[in-house]
């Protein structure tokens, strides 16, 4: 029996590797081993031994893996993947956006958090997106030159490389330059993503030139997309580092396009941009330690807050995705998101009470506000301040090696393809991250809702984010690294993914693919993915929850679990294009 199990496991391991990528086909499982996978689980991870990259797109993910195979460390691979995604995954991979990188350094047993979030240009002002009628001008806020914050990605990637990488700029940028210069076949996913945003991209002549054929038609699946201007920009960065982007010809082209389009970013804004290192946020759930994103992300704070609210419940006994569990989870989410709208912002500009919000005693008091079997209407939780809907088009990749070094990186242009405005001669799209500020603090937004004063616009400030690169530690060792796109849904996506592993003992694949819910206090709406049973939804409705079932998937995790020296990886297969590259 044992022999049969071991044979089946070996068979599974080799099949999983072949299915994942050619690189994985080369991996071999040792003859004798303790099973690391329970192959009765619903979804199975890809297995690697030495290095693994999990990301939203195949070519960039494999580029990261090759860097590991060439002797680079996880940070080298993360930087190479980040630049390569700017070429192969233009909806969210970027040079013109920003993000957060969480690194675990095994040798020093410490974690580093790099904040390369965009900043508001110096000339930005609190009311810049309000029309004469005092209402938000959403086209200006999301699809104009003014929608763009000063890009942080290049500074962030180079900061990571310089401080924690081991390779040269030329080495880690080489895959991205080759992909941009030589081109690559358009995948099903890219074809689909371009089609979904075609109307908006076509409105900008430079974006039309970059992402459509010379006659204006769409690239078919398998046709080669070349981006010589982007290759030129990447070469400037390879040759001159940060100055090659934030000063000199690239910066001049950005500033010129800003002037032409009535945008606010100047040469001074670009020269002043800095990536920052901040202490990551830390907390615990039972025996697990959670390390995640601090402000200006709201992610880590609210993941910890919700975990604190649930920590003393016997979640396993309630049953995964039972009505009782989802009720409790929803009520905890509502409390956290109510606090988000009030207390979160850029800590360099406003006081953010992180310690108080993540205090277990605070959670114990808040827990008393949750009623068994009955949904508390959002309006009774706190008055009037709510979170507006956020774009879902951020992206995540996660990298690990067998020594326990890990990187979880989330970065974004905000909306899919950002503002859909490209800077002529750079191959680069502009972000629309200014939309993550509260354009009208205390007033109604696009959804008839309101955001908090702490996230009001100011020059040099970083807009509040939900991006939540997270690493969970078990017995002091890195155990589970993950993150997700999804705007405000990032927080609840990452939360449920790690809860699935910590409280329900799921493997990394099942944890990332099991149906999720989302509630953000207001609108008072419980979103439920497909796959939660109608009976459960009925029970939730009977408790008073306003359930909205079906619709888009919530988030898209890219996760790695470390176990007994093995790397177990999973991409959320419910969205196209994700890839696990391992060896
Ligand atoms: N733009 C999405 C976020 O930062 O949360």
Short mmCIF file of C-alpha atoms in Angstrom, two decimals, residues 49-439:
data_model
loop_
_atom_site.label_atom_id
_atom_site.label_comp_id
_atom_site.label_asym_id
_atom_site.label_seq_id
_atom_site.Cartn_x
_atom_site.Cartn_y
_atom_site.Cartn_z
CA UNK A 49 13.07 21.65 -5.43
CA UNK A 50 15.54 24.44 -6.00
CA UNK A 51 13.79 27.55 -7.24
CA UNK A 52 10.30 28.68 -8.17
CA UNK A 53 8.59 31.71 -9.71
CA UNK A 54 4.79 31.98 -9.73
CA UNK A 55 3.30 34.81 -11.74
CA UNK A 56 0.52 36.03 -14.01
CA UNK A 57 2.28 35.33 -17.33
CA UNK A 58 4.51 32.57 -18.67
CA UNK A 59 7.42 34.32 -20.40
CA UNK A 60 8.22 36.74 -17.59
CA UNK A 61 7.85 33.99 -15.01
CA UNK A 62 10.29 31.79 -16.92
CA UNK A 63 12.65 34.75 -17.28
CA UNK A 64 12.73 34.98 -13.49
CA UNK A 65 13.41 31.26 -13.20
CA UNK A 66 16.32 31.47 -15.64
CA UNK A 67 17.89 34.13 -13.44
CA UNK A 68 17.69 31.71 -10.50
CA UNK A 69 19.22 28.96 -12.65
CA UNK A 70 22.04 31.30 -13.62
CA UNK A 71 22.90 31.69 -9.95
CA UNK A 72 20.88 34.80 -9.16
CA UNK A 73 19.11 35.10 -5.84
CA UNK A 74 15.37 35.63 -5.29
CA UNK A 75 15.71 39.41 -5.52
CA UNK A 76 17.58 39.20 -8.83
CA UNK A 77 14.76 36.98 -10.10
CA UNK A 78 12.11 39.33 -8.74
CA UNK A 79 13.64 42.34 -10.48
CA UNK A 80 14.04 40.43 -13.75
CA UNK A 81 10.43 39.24 -13.55
CA UNK A 82 9.17 42.73 -12.73
CA UNK A 83 10.90 44.27 -15.75
CA UNK A 84 9.88 41.38 -18.02
CA UNK A 85 6.22 41.68 -17.01
CA UNK A 86 6.37 45.34 -18.10
CA UNK A 87 6.89 43.90 -21.60
CA UNK A 88 4.72 40.77 -21.65
CA UNK A 89 1.89 41.76 -19.31
CA UNK A 90 1.22 45.43 -20.11
CA UNK A 91 -2.17 45.54 -18.40
CA UNK A 92 -0.46 45.61 -15.00
CA UNK A 93 3.25 44.84 -15.39
CA UNK A 94 4.85 48.23 -15.70
CA UNK A 95 7.60 50.81 -15.66
CA UNK A 96 5.07 53.61 -15.20
CA UNK A 97 3.36 52.39 -12.03
CA UNK A 98 4.34 51.41 -8.52
CA UNK A 99 4.04 48.76 -5.86
CA UNK A 100 5.40 46.97 -2.85
CA UNK A 101 8.04 44.24 -2.50
CA UNK A 102 8.30 42.04 0.60
CA UNK A 103 11.53 40.04 0.89
CA UNK A 104 12.50 37.33 3.37
CA UNK A 105 16.26 36.94 3.70
CA UNK A 106 16.90 33.49 5.12
CA UNK A 107 20.52 33.97 6.11
CA UNK A 108 19.79 37.04 8.23
CA UNK A 109 16.33 35.74 9.17
CA UNK A 110 14.79 39.13 8.51
CA UNK A 111 12.18 40.68 6.28
CA UNK A 112 12.49 43.81 4.20
CA UNK A 113 9.63 45.84 2.77
CA UNK A 114 10.26 48.17 -0.16
CA UNK A 115 7.62 50.84 -0.79
CA UNK A 116 7.75 52.04 -4.37
CA UNK A 117 4.21 53.38 -4.46
CA UNK A 118 3.67 56.34 -6.77
CA UNK A 119 3.61 59.85 -5.29
CA UNK A 120 1.30 62.72 -6.15
CA UNK A 121 3.14 65.35 -8.22
CA UNK A 122 4.13 68.45 -6.24
CA UNK A 123 1.46 70.50 -8.02
CA UNK A 124 -1.34 68.08 -7.08
CA UNK A 125 -4.03 69.57 -4.89
CA UNK A 126 -6.87 68.37 -2.77
CA UNK A 127 -9.66 69.45 -5.14
CA UNK A 128 -7.96 68.76 -8.45
CA UNK A 129 -10.55 66.20 -9.57
CA UNK A 130 -13.61 68.25 -8.64
CA UNK A 131 -15.63 70.00 -11.32
CA UNK A 132 -17.24 73.41 -10.98
CA UNK A 133 -20.30 71.67 -9.59
CA UNK A 134 -18.16 70.30 -6.74
CA UNK A 135 -18.56 66.74 -7.98
CA UNK A 136 -15.79 64.32 -8.92
CA UNK A 137 -14.78 64.37 -12.58
CA UNK A 138 -14.13 60.68 -13.11
CA UNK A 139 -12.62 60.99 -16.58
CA UNK A 140 -10.07 63.44 -15.21
CA UNK A 141 -9.43 61.25 -12.18
CA UNK A 142 -8.87 58.01 -14.09
CA UNK A 143 -8.23 58.64 -17.78
CA UNK A 144 -6.34 61.90 -18.11
CA UNK A 145 -2.67 62.82 -17.78
CA UNK A 146 -3.50 64.18 -14.33
CA UNK A 147 -4.55 60.71 -13.22
CA UNK A 148 -0.91 59.65 -13.07
CA UNK A 149 1.23 59.65 -9.97
CA UNK A 150 5.01 59.87 -10.26
CA UNK A 151 6.08 56.32 -11.23
CA UNK A 152 7.88 54.28 -8.59
CA UNK A 153 8.52 50.90 -10.20
CA UNK A 154 11.95 51.58 -11.70
CA UNK A 155 13.24 53.11 -8.46
CA UNK A 156 11.79 50.21 -6.45
CA UNK A 157 13.25 47.48 -8.64
CA UNK A 158 16.67 49.12 -8.71
CA UNK A 159 16.62 49.74 -4.95
CA UNK A 160 15.89 46.04 -4.38
CA UNK A 161 18.65 45.00 -6.78
CA UNK A 162 21.25 47.35 -5.37
CA UNK A 163 20.61 46.45 -1.72
CA UNK A 164 19.58 42.80 -1.84
CA UNK A 165 20.39 41.44 -5.28
CA UNK A 166 23.64 39.94 -6.51
CA UNK A 167 23.58 40.49 -10.26
CA UNK A 168 24.22 43.52 -12.43
CA UNK A 169 21.48 45.69 -13.93
CA UNK A 170 22.48 44.47 -17.35
CA UNK A 171 21.95 40.83 -16.32
CA UNK A 172 18.51 41.28 -14.79
CA UNK A 173 17.27 43.61 -17.53
CA UNK A 174 18.51 41.40 -20.37
CA UNK A 175 15.39 39.17 -20.54
CA UNK A 176 13.05 42.17 -20.64
CA UNK A 177 15.12 43.91 -23.31
CA UNK A 178 15.16 40.77 -25.46
CA UNK A 179 11.40 40.28 -25.10
CA UNK A 180 10.75 43.91 -26.04
CA UNK A 181 13.22 44.01 -28.92
CA UNK A 182 12.72 40.59 -30.50
CA UNK A 183 9.05 40.42 -29.58
CA UNK A 184 7.01 37.48 -28.38
CA UNK A 185 3.91 35.65 -29.58
CA UNK A 186 0.70 37.20 -28.31
CA UNK A 187 -0.93 34.77 -25.91
CA UNK A 188 -4.59 34.00 -25.55
CA UNK A 189 -4.61 36.04 -22.34
CA UNK A 190 -2.93 39.12 -23.86
CA UNK A 191 -5.18 38.99 -26.91
CA UNK A 192 -8.18 38.91 -24.58
CA UNK A 193 -6.89 41.67 -22.30
CA UNK A 194 -6.14 43.99 -25.23
CA UNK A 195 -9.58 43.34 -26.69
CA UNK A 196 -11.21 44.15 -23.38
CA UNK A 197 -9.49 47.57 -23.25
CA UNK A 198 -9.29 48.20 -27.00
CA UNK A 199 -11.73 51.12 -27.05
CA UNK A 200 -9.80 53.10 -24.51
CA UNK A 201 -6.34 52.22 -25.84
CA UNK A 202 -7.34 53.19 -29.37
CA UNK A 203 -8.25 56.68 -28.17
CA UNK A 204 -4.60 57.44 -27.42
CA UNK A 205 -2.53 57.55 -30.66
CA UNK A 206 0.62 56.31 -28.95
CA UNK A 207 -1.15 53.40 -27.20
CA UNK A 208 -2.79 52.55 -30.52
CA UNK A 209 0.64 52.48 -32.17
CA UNK A 210 2.13 50.32 -29.41
CA UNK A 211 -0.53 47.65 -28.96
CA UNK A 212 -2.16 47.36 -32.38
CA UNK A 213 -0.83 46.54 -35.83
CA UNK A 214 0.13 49.40 -38.23
CA UNK A 215 -3.28 49.11 -39.90
CA UNK A 216 -4.96 49.47 -36.49
CA UNK A 217 -6.16 45.89 -36.26
CA UNK A 218 -5.62 43.68 -33.21
CA UNK A 219 -2.74 41.21 -32.91
CA UNK A 220 -4.03 37.68 -33.34
CA UNK A 221 -3.01 34.95 -30.93
CA UNK A 222 0.49 33.81 -31.91
CA UNK A 223 1.42 36.96 -33.84
CA UNK A 224 4.63 38.66 -32.69
CA UNK A 225 4.37 41.86 -30.65
CA UNK A 226 7.58 43.91 -30.73
CA UNK A 227 8.13 46.97 -28.54
CA UNK A 228 11.34 48.72 -29.70
CA UNK A 229 10.60 51.94 -27.80
CA UNK A 230 10.21 50.00 -24.58
CA UNK A 231 13.49 48.18 -25.33
CA UNK A 232 15.13 51.61 -25.69
CA UNK A 233 13.77 52.72 -22.30
CA UNK A 234 14.92 49.49 -20.66
CA UNK A 235 18.38 50.03 -22.16
CA UNK A 236 18.52 53.52 -20.65
CA UNK A 237 17.82 51.95 -17.26
CA UNK A 238 20.37 49.18 -17.79
CA UNK A 239 23.03 51.69 -18.78
CA UNK A 240 22.39 54.49 -16.29
CA UNK A 241 20.31 53.02 -13.50
CA UNK A 242 17.77 55.24 -11.79
CA UNK A 243 19.10 58.30 -13.59
CA UNK A 244 18.40 56.61 -16.89
CA UNK A 245 14.69 56.82 -16.11
CA UNK A 246 14.18 59.70 -13.68
CA UNK A 247 16.58 62.07 -15.45
CA UNK A 248 17.82 62.45 -18.99
CA UNK A 249 15.94 61.59 -22.15
CA UNK A 250 13.29 59.24 -20.67
CA UNK A 251 12.36 61.83 -18.02
CA UNK A 252 12.26 64.55 -20.68
CA UNK A 253 9.86 62.50 -22.78
CA UNK A 254 7.58 61.93 -19.78
CA UNK A 255 7.64 65.61 -18.81
CA UNK A 256 7.01 66.69 -22.42
CA UNK A 257 3.99 64.41 -22.67
CA UNK A 258 2.70 65.78 -19.38
CA UNK A 259 2.97 69.34 -20.71
CA UNK A 260 1.27 68.36 -23.93
CA UNK A 261 -1.60 66.63 -22.11
CA UNK A 262 -2.04 69.13 -19.27
CA UNK A 263 -0.57 66.67 -16.76
CA UNK A 264 1.25 67.63 -13.58
CA UNK A 265 4.41 65.53 -13.45
CA UNK A 266 7.54 67.63 -13.96
CA UNK A 267 11.24 66.89 -14.33
CA UNK A 268 11.62 67.91 -10.67
CA UNK A 269 8.95 65.42 -9.57
CA UNK A 270 10.74 62.65 -11.42
CA UNK A 271 14.17 63.56 -10.06
CA UNK A 272 12.77 63.71 -6.51
CA UNK A 273 11.17 60.24 -6.53
CA UNK A 274 12.52 57.81 -3.92
CA UNK A 275 11.69 54.20 -3.11
CA UNK A 276 11.54 53.72 0.64
CA UNK A 277 12.24 50.87 3.00
CA UNK A 278 9.67 50.58 5.76
CA UNK A 279 9.36 48.08 8.60
CA UNK A 280 6.78 45.51 7.48
CA UNK A 281 3.72 45.00 9.64
CA UNK A 282 3.75 41.95 11.92
CA UNK A 283 1.16 39.99 13.80
CA UNK A 284 0.11 36.50 14.68
CA UNK A 285 -2.72 34.08 14.15
CA UNK A 286 -2.51 31.23 16.65
CA UNK A 287 0.98 29.76 16.11
CA UNK A 288 1.59 31.48 12.81
CA UNK A 289 3.43 34.76 12.35
CA UNK A 290 2.16 37.07 9.61
CA UNK A 291 4.42 39.62 7.92
CA UNK A 292 2.70 41.96 5.50
CA UNK A 293 2.42 45.42 3.97
CA UNK A 294 2.36 48.49 6.25
CA UNK A 295 0.80 51.86 5.34
CA UNK A 296 0.51 53.40 2.80
CA UNK A 297 -1.01 49.99 2.20
CA UNK A 298 -4.10 49.23 4.21
CA UNK A 299 -3.57 45.53 3.47
CA UNK A 300 -1.44 44.31 6.34
CA UNK A 301 -3.36 46.29 8.97
CA UNK A 302 -6.73 44.88 7.98
CA UNK A 303 -5.54 41.33 7.34
CA UNK A 304 -4.22 41.30 10.91
CA UNK A 305 -7.31 43.00 12.26
CA UNK A 306 -9.61 40.39 10.74
CA UNK A 307 -7.35 37.52 11.80
CA UNK A 308 -7.44 38.89 15.35
CA UNK A 309 -11.24 38.95 15.24
CA UNK A 310 -11.34 35.29 14.14
CA UNK A 311 -8.43 33.89 16.10
CA UNK A 312 -10.40 32.44 18.99
CA UNK A 313 -13.17 30.90 16.91
CA UNK A 314 -13.13 27.21 16.06
CA UNK A 315 -13.24 27.90 12.34
CA UNK A 316 -12.50 24.33 11.34
CA UNK A 317 -15.51 23.15 13.33
CA UNK A 318 -17.73 25.70 11.60
CA UNK A 319 -16.60 24.21 8.29
CA UNK A 320 -14.93 25.87 5.34
CA UNK A 321 -17.33 28.16 3.45
CA UNK A 322 -20.25 27.11 5.66
CA UNK A 323 -22.83 29.83 6.24
CA UNK A 324 -21.71 30.11 9.87
CA UNK A 325 -18.08 30.67 8.83
CA UNK A 326 -18.90 33.09 6.02
CA UNK A 327 -21.20 35.07 8.32
CA UNK A 328 -18.42 35.52 10.86
CA UNK A 329 -15.88 36.34 8.17
CA UNK A 330 -18.21 38.90 6.58
CA UNK A 331 -18.95 40.65 9.83
CA UNK A 332 -15.24 40.86 10.62
CA UNK A 333 -14.54 42.28 7.15
CA UNK A 334 -17.19 44.97 7.65
CA UNK A 335 -15.62 46.13 10.90
CA UNK A 336 -12.15 46.28 9.33
CA UNK A 337 -13.22 48.16 6.21
CA UNK A 338 -15.16 50.68 8.28
CA UNK A 339 -11.89 51.42 10.06
CA UNK A 340 -10.05 51.57 6.74
CA UNK A 341 -12.15 54.46 5.54
CA UNK A 342 -11.41 56.42 8.68
CA UNK A 343 -7.87 55.70 9.76
CA UNK A 344 -5.68 54.78 6.80
CA UNK A 345 -3.48 57.01 4.66
CA UNK A 346 0.17 57.78 3.89
CA UNK A 347 1.98 57.58 7.25
CA UNK A 348 4.44 60.25 6.11
CA UNK A 349 1.54 62.72 5.97
CA UNK A 350 -1.07 61.56 8.50
CA UNK A 351 -1.08 59.62 11.75
CA UNK A 352 -2.17 56.02 11.19
CA UNK A 353 -2.95 54.16 14.44
CA UNK A 354 -1.46 50.85 13.29
CA UNK A 355 -0.73 49.46 16.76
CA UNK A 356 -4.22 50.26 18.03
CA UNK A 357 -5.96 48.77 14.99
CA UNK A 358 -3.96 45.55 15.16
CA UNK A 359 -4.14 45.19 18.94
CA UNK A 360 -5.72 41.93 20.05
CA UNK A 361 -7.50 43.71 22.91
CA UNK A 362 -9.15 46.02 20.35
CA UNK A 363 -10.24 42.95 18.38
CA UNK A 364 -11.71 41.42 21.53
CA UNK A 365 -13.82 44.56 22.05
CA UNK A 366 -14.83 44.68 18.39
CA UNK A 367 -15.74 40.97 18.44
CA UNK A 368 -18.64 41.85 20.75
CA UNK A 369 -20.16 43.86 17.91
CA UNK A 370 -20.62 40.69 15.85
CA UNK A 371 -23.97 39.01 16.37
CA UNK A 372 -24.33 35.29 15.82
CA UNK A 373 -26.69 34.37 13.01
CA UNK A 374 -27.57 37.99 12.20
CA UNK A 375 -25.91 40.43 9.80
CA UNK A 376 -25.40 43.89 11.25
CA UNK A 377 -26.49 46.47 8.67
CA UNK A 378 -23.48 48.47 7.48
CA UNK A 379 -25.12 51.74 8.51
CA UNK A 380 -25.12 50.58 12.13
CA UNK A 381 -21.40 49.84 12.18
CA UNK A 382 -20.23 53.38 11.66
CA UNK A 383 -21.75 56.41 10.02
CA UNK A 384 -21.09 57.71 6.62
CA UNK A 385 -17.50 56.99 5.66
CA UNK A 386 -16.95 54.33 3.10
CA UNK A 387 -14.49 52.89 0.67
CA UNK A 388 -14.92 53.46 -2.97
CA UNK A 389 -14.58 50.67 -5.45
CA UNK A 390 -11.07 50.13 -6.74
CA UNK A 391 -9.67 48.78 -9.93
CA UNK A 392 -8.95 45.06 -10.02
CA UNK A 393 -5.97 45.24 -12.32
CA UNK A 394 -2.90 45.01 -10.22
CA UNK A 395 -0.55 42.02 -10.41
CA UNK A 396 1.39 39.70 -8.15
CA UNK A 397 4.34 37.37 -8.43
CA UNK A 398 5.98 35.23 -5.81
CA UNK A 399 9.47 33.70 -5.79
CA UNK A 400 11.24 31.25 -3.53
CA UNK A 401 14.36 29.16 -3.30
CA UNK A 402 15.05 26.06 -1.24
CA UNK A 403 16.98 28.03 1.38
CA UNK A 404 13.80 29.80 2.40
CA UNK A 405 14.49 33.11 0.68
CA UNK A 406 11.23 34.52 -0.60
CA UNK A 407 9.88 37.53 -2.45
CA UNK A 408 6.26 38.54 -2.66
CA UNK A 409 5.78 41.48 -5.02
CA UNK A 410 2.58 43.32 -5.92
CA UNK A 411 2.70 46.19 -8.41
CA UNK A 412 0.23 48.05 -10.55
CA UNK A 413 -0.84 50.71 -13.00
CA UNK A 414 -4.16 50.77 -11.10
CA UNK A 415 -6.72 50.15 -13.88
CA UNK A 416 -6.02 47.60 -16.61
CA UNK A 417 -3.44 49.37 -18.86
CA UNK A 418 -3.54 52.29 -16.37
CA UNK A 419 -4.88 55.50 -17.86
CA UNK A 420 -4.38 53.95 -21.33
CA UNK A 421 -2.12 56.92 -22.16
CA UNK A 422 1.36 56.04 -23.43
CA UNK A 423 4.40 58.33 -23.37
CA UNK A 424 5.64 58.74 -26.96
CA UNK A 425 9.04 57.21 -27.58
CA UNK A 426 9.19 55.23 -24.32
CA UNK A 427 6.84 52.28 -24.93
CA UNK A 428 5.43 52.97 -21.48
CA UNK A 429 1.90 53.43 -20.19
CA UNK A 430 1.02 55.93 -17.48
CA UNK A 431 -0.66 54.80 -14.29
CA UNK A 432 -3.92 56.20 -12.94
CA UNK A 433 -3.03 55.77 -9.31
CA UNK A 434 -4.24 59.27 -8.37
CA UNK A 435 -7.67 57.59 -8.41
CA UNK A 436 -6.70 55.75 -5.23
CA UNK A 437 -6.78 59.03 -3.30
CA UNK A 438 -10.04 60.30 -1.84
CA UNK A 439 -10.84 62.94 -4.45
#
